[in-house]
Amino acid sequence: LVCKIDGAITKLGKLVSTGRMDTKEDAARVFNTMVAQGKEACTQVAKHDQVLHALKSVARANNCTGEARLWALSALQGLSRCTRVRQTLLRQQIVEEACLPVLTASNEMLGEWAEAMQALATITALNLTGWQDSSPMVAHGNHVGGL
């Protein structure tokens, strides 16, 4: 597993945050694949604040390709499925700083992957907050219902 190679997660995170656009996309895709491999991989990735920040930044960035944003959101959604890392994701404000900006962006701003990105943002936010009266998702109920 890539997550067991010393320094690999940190180096991939750096590529997500500072790489060329195609490099960001590829690195975010690797994170998506990595977190799909299970709880241990999710735990290893979530230990790196700079990686979570990079994925969050790409997910909401208007100057990134749709594919890079899609893979970043998909990686965050995969992480949100792991109960071991949910508190870490909440502390990193993934809902407020990645999911909600995607849900409030226009489809033109999101591009061809708008519906997929909004669905991933919704699933991620709900995995982390649930559908409770105190959830920030309640304000987006009509929009989410239309996805």
Rosetta silent file (secondary structure, phi, psi, omega in degrees, C-alpha in Angstrom):
SEQUENCE: LVCKIDGAITKLGKLVSTGRMDTKEDAARVFNTMVAQGKEACTQVAKHDQVLHALKSVARANNCTGEARLWALSALQGLSRCTRVRQTLLRQQIVEEACLPVLTASNEMLGEWAEAMQALATITALNLTGWQDSSPMVAHGNHVGGL
SCORE:     score description
SCORE:     0.000 S_00000001
   1 L     0.000  139.307  179.770    0.000    0.000    0.000 S_00000001
   2 H   -59.477  -35.714 -175.262    1.207    3.495   -0.858 S_00000001
   3 H   -67.952  -12.092  179.040    0.241    4.745    2.604 S_00000001
   4 H   -95.417   -5.381  177.210    2.885    2.475    4.167 S_00000001
   5 L   -81.858  123.592 -176.188    5.761    3.926    2.147 S_00000001
   6 L   -54.646  120.994  176.826    7.624    6.379    4.351 S_00000001
   7 L    85.241   -5.937 -175.309    6.852    9.947    3.306 S_00000001
   8 H   -64.279  -42.236 -177.970    4.513    9.008    0.442 S_00000001
   9 H   -64.547  -43.795  179.289    1.411   10.627    1.928 S_00000001
  10 H   -62.351  -44.108 -179.384    3.221   13.889    2.631 S_00000001
  11 H   -66.718  -40.115  176.545    4.733   14.007   -0.871 S_00000001
  12 H   -64.449  -40.437  177.919    1.385   13.247   -2.533 S_00000001
  13 H   -60.454  -38.701  177.791   -0.236   15.955   -0.409 S_00000001
  14 H   -64.926  -37.341  177.452    2.371   18.426   -1.617 S_00000001
  15 H   -66.114  -37.672  177.769    1.543   17.486   -5.214 S_00000001
  16 H   -63.574  -39.998 -175.226   -2.155   18.111   -4.568 S_00000001
  17 H   -85.470  -32.065 -172.978   -1.425   21.563   -3.162 S_00000001
  18 H  -124.650   -2.772 -177.280    1.439   22.785   -5.350 S_00000001
  19 L   -73.378  169.710  172.100    1.647   20.549   -8.422 S_00000001
  20 L   -62.702  164.881 -173.338    0.677   21.391  -11.993 S_00000001
  21 H   -57.640  -46.483 -179.925   -3.008   20.919  -12.739 S_00000001
  22 H   -67.238  -30.049  176.948   -2.666   17.410  -14.203 S_00000001
  23 H   -69.834  -41.432  176.421   -0.418   16.471  -11.287 S_00000001
  24 H   -57.859  -46.154 -179.308   -3.002   17.723   -8.779 S_00000001
  25 H   -59.647  -48.440 -179.286   -5.624   15.611  -10.507 S_00000001
  26 H   -64.072  -41.640 -179.576   -3.453   12.478  -10.482 S_00000001
  27 H   -67.146  -40.225  177.122   -2.418   12.930   -6.853 S_00000001
  28 H   -64.576  -36.697  177.448   -6.024   13.470   -5.730 S_00000001
  29 H   -64.602  -39.445  177.381   -6.982   10.317   -7.642 S_00000001
  30 H   -62.645  -42.475  177.025   -4.267    8.377   -5.789 S_00000001
  31 H   -61.987  -40.528  178.173   -5.701    9.606   -2.470 S_00000001
  32 H   -59.914  -45.696  178.762   -9.165    8.506   -3.583 S_00000001
  33 H   -65.266  -40.581 -178.902   -7.834    5.038   -4.401 S_00000001
  34 H   -61.345  -49.481 -175.877   -5.838    4.935   -1.188 S_00000001
  35 H   -71.428  -19.438  177.006   -8.752    5.719    1.146 S_00000001
  36 L   -72.161  -11.435 -176.786  -10.929    3.176   -0.673 S_00000001
  37 L   -84.167   -3.694  173.050   -8.592    0.481    0.639 S_00000001
  38 L   131.447  179.435 -173.969   -9.938    0.636    4.169 S_00000001
  39 H   -62.531  -38.770 -179.368   -9.883    2.108    7.631 S_00000001
  40 H   -63.414  -43.527  178.363   -6.137    1.794    8.153 S_00000001
  41 H   -64.483  -42.547  177.959   -5.401    3.755    4.985 S_00000001
  42 H   -60.030  -43.356  179.991   -7.991    6.397    5.947 S_00000001
  43 H   -62.172  -41.848  179.832   -6.416    6.729    9.375 S_00000001
  44 H   -64.974  -43.206  179.877   -2.960    7.180    7.867 S_00000001
  45 H   -65.957  -44.446 -175.842   -4.146    9.860    5.420 S_00000001
  46 H   -67.378  -15.398  177.156   -6.184   11.741    8.052 S_00000001
  47 L   -70.887  -14.084 -174.585   -3.102   12.074   10.280 S_00000001
  48 L  -104.500   97.023 -179.734   -1.710   14.590    7.791 S_00000001
  49 H   -55.630  -39.121 -178.135   -3.357   17.985    8.272 S_00000001
  50 H   -66.123  -29.728  177.506   -1.613   19.394    5.202 S_00000001
  51 H   -70.708  -45.903  178.355   -3.127   16.636    3.048 S_00000001
  52 H   -61.633  -40.917  178.009   -6.633   17.336    4.327 S_00000001
  53 H   -63.114  -42.158 -179.486   -6.072   21.045    3.749 S_00000001
  54 H   -64.535  -44.930  178.826   -4.834   20.388    0.194 S_00000001
  55 H   -62.838  -42.322  178.585   -7.823   18.166   -0.667 S_00000001
  56 H   -62.051  -43.726 -178.825  -10.191   20.733    0.836 S_00000001
  57 H   -64.613  -44.071  179.650   -8.563   23.559   -1.113 S_00000001
  58 H   -67.298  -39.417 -178.627   -8.702   21.759   -4.446 S_00000001
  59 H   -57.952  -36.170 -176.282  -12.301   20.658   -3.848 S_00000001
  60 H  -101.774   -2.472 -173.325  -13.494   24.259   -3.564 S_00000001
  61 L   -75.147  129.019  177.065  -11.011   25.927   -5.943 S_00000001
  62 L   -77.557  -18.017 -176.487  -12.439   27.640   -9.000 S_00000001
  63 L   -97.287   13.234  175.970   -9.052   27.583  -10.698 S_00000001
  64 L  -105.442  157.246  177.599   -8.703   23.770  -10.674 S_00000001
  65 L   -66.788  156.366  176.850   -9.964   21.383  -13.322 S_00000001
  66 H   -58.669  -37.759 -179.784  -13.276   19.675  -12.757 S_00000001
  67 H   -66.448  -41.087  178.071  -11.507   16.336  -12.590 S_00000001
  68 H   -62.287  -44.300  179.315   -9.099   17.522   -9.881 S_00000001
  69 H   -64.521  -41.905  179.828  -12.002   18.865   -7.850 S_00000001
  70 H   -61.157  -46.713 -179.953  -13.997   15.685   -8.420 S_00000001
  71 H   -67.339  -36.465  177.367  -11.148   13.428   -7.228 S_00000001
  72 H   -64.335  -45.318  177.425  -10.484   15.646   -4.195 S_00000001
  73 H   -63.931  -38.751  179.485  -14.163   15.508   -3.214 S_00000001
  74 H   -65.238  -39.180  176.501  -14.237   11.784   -3.824 S_00000001
  75 H   -65.195  -42.567  177.637  -11.228   11.295   -1.541 S_00000001
  76 H   -63.994  -39.184  177.847  -12.891   13.414    1.171 S_00000001
  77 H   -63.839  -42.011  177.114  -16.095   11.412    0.766 S_00000001
  78 H   -61.512  -41.925  176.749  -14.129    8.176    1.158 S_00000001
  79 H   -63.380  -39.154 -176.778  -12.514    9.518    4.311 S_00000001
  80 H   -65.969  -18.396  178.199  -15.895   10.602    5.680 S_00000001
  81 L   -75.538  -18.659 -176.047  -17.112    7.000    5.559 S_00000001
  82 L   -90.306  112.746 -177.453  -14.497    5.996    8.141 S_00000001
  83 H   -61.216  -26.814 -179.094  -15.797    6.539   11.675 S_00000001
  84 H   -64.167  -26.179 -173.544  -12.218    6.636   12.992 S_00000001
  85 H  -113.170    1.789 -175.697  -11.452    9.904   11.211 S_00000001
  86 H   -60.559  -41.778  179.630  -14.754   11.772   11.308 S_00000001
  87 H   -63.577  -38.128  176.983  -13.809   13.962   14.270 S_00000001
  88 H   -61.983  -44.363  179.750  -10.565   14.919   12.535 S_00000001
  89 H   -64.712  -38.499  177.406  -12.500   15.888    9.404 S_00000001
  90 H   -65.497  -41.977  177.278  -14.939   17.944   11.460 S_00000001
  91 H   -62.689  -32.597  178.451  -12.056   19.763   13.194 S_00000001
  92 L   -79.829    0.379  178.333  -10.607   20.487    9.751 S_00000001
  93 L    56.643   44.460  178.822  -13.968   22.056    8.806 S_00000001
  94 H   -61.665  -40.034 -179.205  -14.414   19.876    5.741 S_00000001
  95 H   -64.175  -52.546 -175.079  -18.176   20.520    5.720 S_00000001
  96 H   -70.037  -35.652 -171.318  -17.914   24.314    5.989 S_00000001
  97 H  -104.141   -7.179  176.396  -14.826   24.811    3.806 S_00000001
  98 H  -126.414  -50.739 -174.755  -15.220   22.135    1.116 S_00000001
  99 H   -71.507  -52.253 -176.582  -18.764   20.752    1.000 S_00000001
 100 H   -63.364  -39.807  175.748  -20.849   23.897    1.463 S_00000001
 101 H   -60.433  -34.174  177.896  -18.888   25.961   -1.100 S_00000001
 102 H   -70.451  -40.669 -179.598  -19.531   23.223   -3.671 S_00000001
 103 H   -68.612  -27.385 -178.246  -23.230   23.074   -2.786 S_00000001
 104 H   -95.077   -7.347  179.175  -23.632   26.834   -3.071 S_00000001
 105 L   -76.415  149.912  177.426  -21.648   27.210   -6.311 S_00000001
 106 L   -73.348  156.644  177.789  -23.513   27.549   -9.580 S_00000001
 107 H   -61.023  -34.384  177.818  -23.459   24.675  -12.046 S_00000001
 108 H   -63.572  -39.064  178.858  -21.582   26.918  -14.486 S_00000001
 109 H   -66.475  -35.583 -177.230  -18.874   27.463  -11.879 S_00000001
 110 H   -82.651  -25.181  177.628  -18.588   23.733  -11.225 S_00000001
 111 H    82.832 -158.282 -172.139  -18.622   22.743  -14.883 S_00000001
 112 H   -63.748  -20.431 -178.666  -19.469   19.414  -16.429 S_00000001
 113 H   -97.943   17.172 -173.420  -19.010   17.507  -13.164 S_00000001
 114 H   -53.367  -52.328 -176.098  -21.409   19.723  -11.179 S_00000001
 115 H   -63.968  -42.231  178.811  -23.960   17.081  -10.267 S_00000001
 116 H   -64.282  -43.205  179.553  -21.334   14.503   -9.282 S_00000001
 117 H   -64.163  -41.732  179.819  -19.424   17.058   -7.190 S_00000001
 118 H   -67.286  -36.904  176.922  -22.585   18.199   -5.440 S_00000001
 119 H   -65.156  -44.385  178.110  -23.588   14.603   -4.721 S_00000001
 120 H   -63.490  -41.521  178.431  -20.145   13.841   -3.252 S_00000001
 121 H   -62.932  -40.309  179.246  -20.236   17.037   -1.180 S_00000001
 122 H   -64.598  -48.370 -179.399  -23.689   16.115    0.111 S_00000001
 123 H   -61.581  -43.648  179.409  -22.695   12.561    1.045 S_00000001
 124 H   -60.044  -49.849 -178.486  -19.532   13.787    2.745 S_00000001
 125 H   -61.881  -42.321 -179.373  -21.362   16.418    4.767 S_00000001
 126 H   -70.628  -34.151  174.031  -24.099   14.013    5.802 S_00000001
 127 H   -60.390  -35.870 -175.915  -21.583   11.338    6.779 S_00000001
 128 H   -86.711  -31.729 -173.901  -19.966   13.911    9.061 S_00000001
 129 H  -116.871  -20.375 -173.536  -22.994   15.745   10.465 S_00000001
 130 L    73.730  179.333  179.423  -26.055   13.613    9.847 S_00000001
 131 L  -106.960   73.631 -179.485  -29.392   15.168    8.995 S_00000001
 132 L  -110.382  162.521  179.699  -30.118   16.886   12.292 S_00000001
 133 L   -57.748  -29.077 -178.804  -31.727   20.248   12.948 S_00000001
 134 L   -85.744   -5.122 -177.661  -28.303   21.614   13.895 S_00000001
 135 L   -71.217  138.760  175.448  -26.660   20.392   10.688 S_00000001
 136 L   -65.723  -11.601 -179.347  -25.527   23.056    8.211 S_00000001
 137 L   -75.845  -21.551 -177.757  -27.069   20.833    5.541 S_00000001
 138 H   -57.531  -38.191  179.701  -30.622   21.666    6.633 S_00000001
 139 H   -65.538  -16.955 -178.043  -30.425   25.013    4.844 S_00000001
 140 H  -109.413   18.508 -176.441  -29.669   23.128    1.621 S_00000001
 141 H   -55.342  -46.464 -179.597  -32.476   20.577    1.930 S_00000001
 142 H   -64.642  -42.511  179.996  -34.335   21.610   -1.216 S_00000001
 143 H   -64.262  -45.992 -179.250  -31.180   21.677   -3.299 S_00000001
 144 H   -62.586  -40.297  178.523  -30.027   18.302   -1.971 S_00000001
 145 H   -62.127  -25.341 -179.842  -33.468   16.834   -2.620 S_00000001
 146 L   -86.476   -5.723 -179.173  -33.155   17.874   -6.254 S_00000001
 147 L   -73.664    0.000    0.000  -29.886   16.070   -6.879 S_00000001
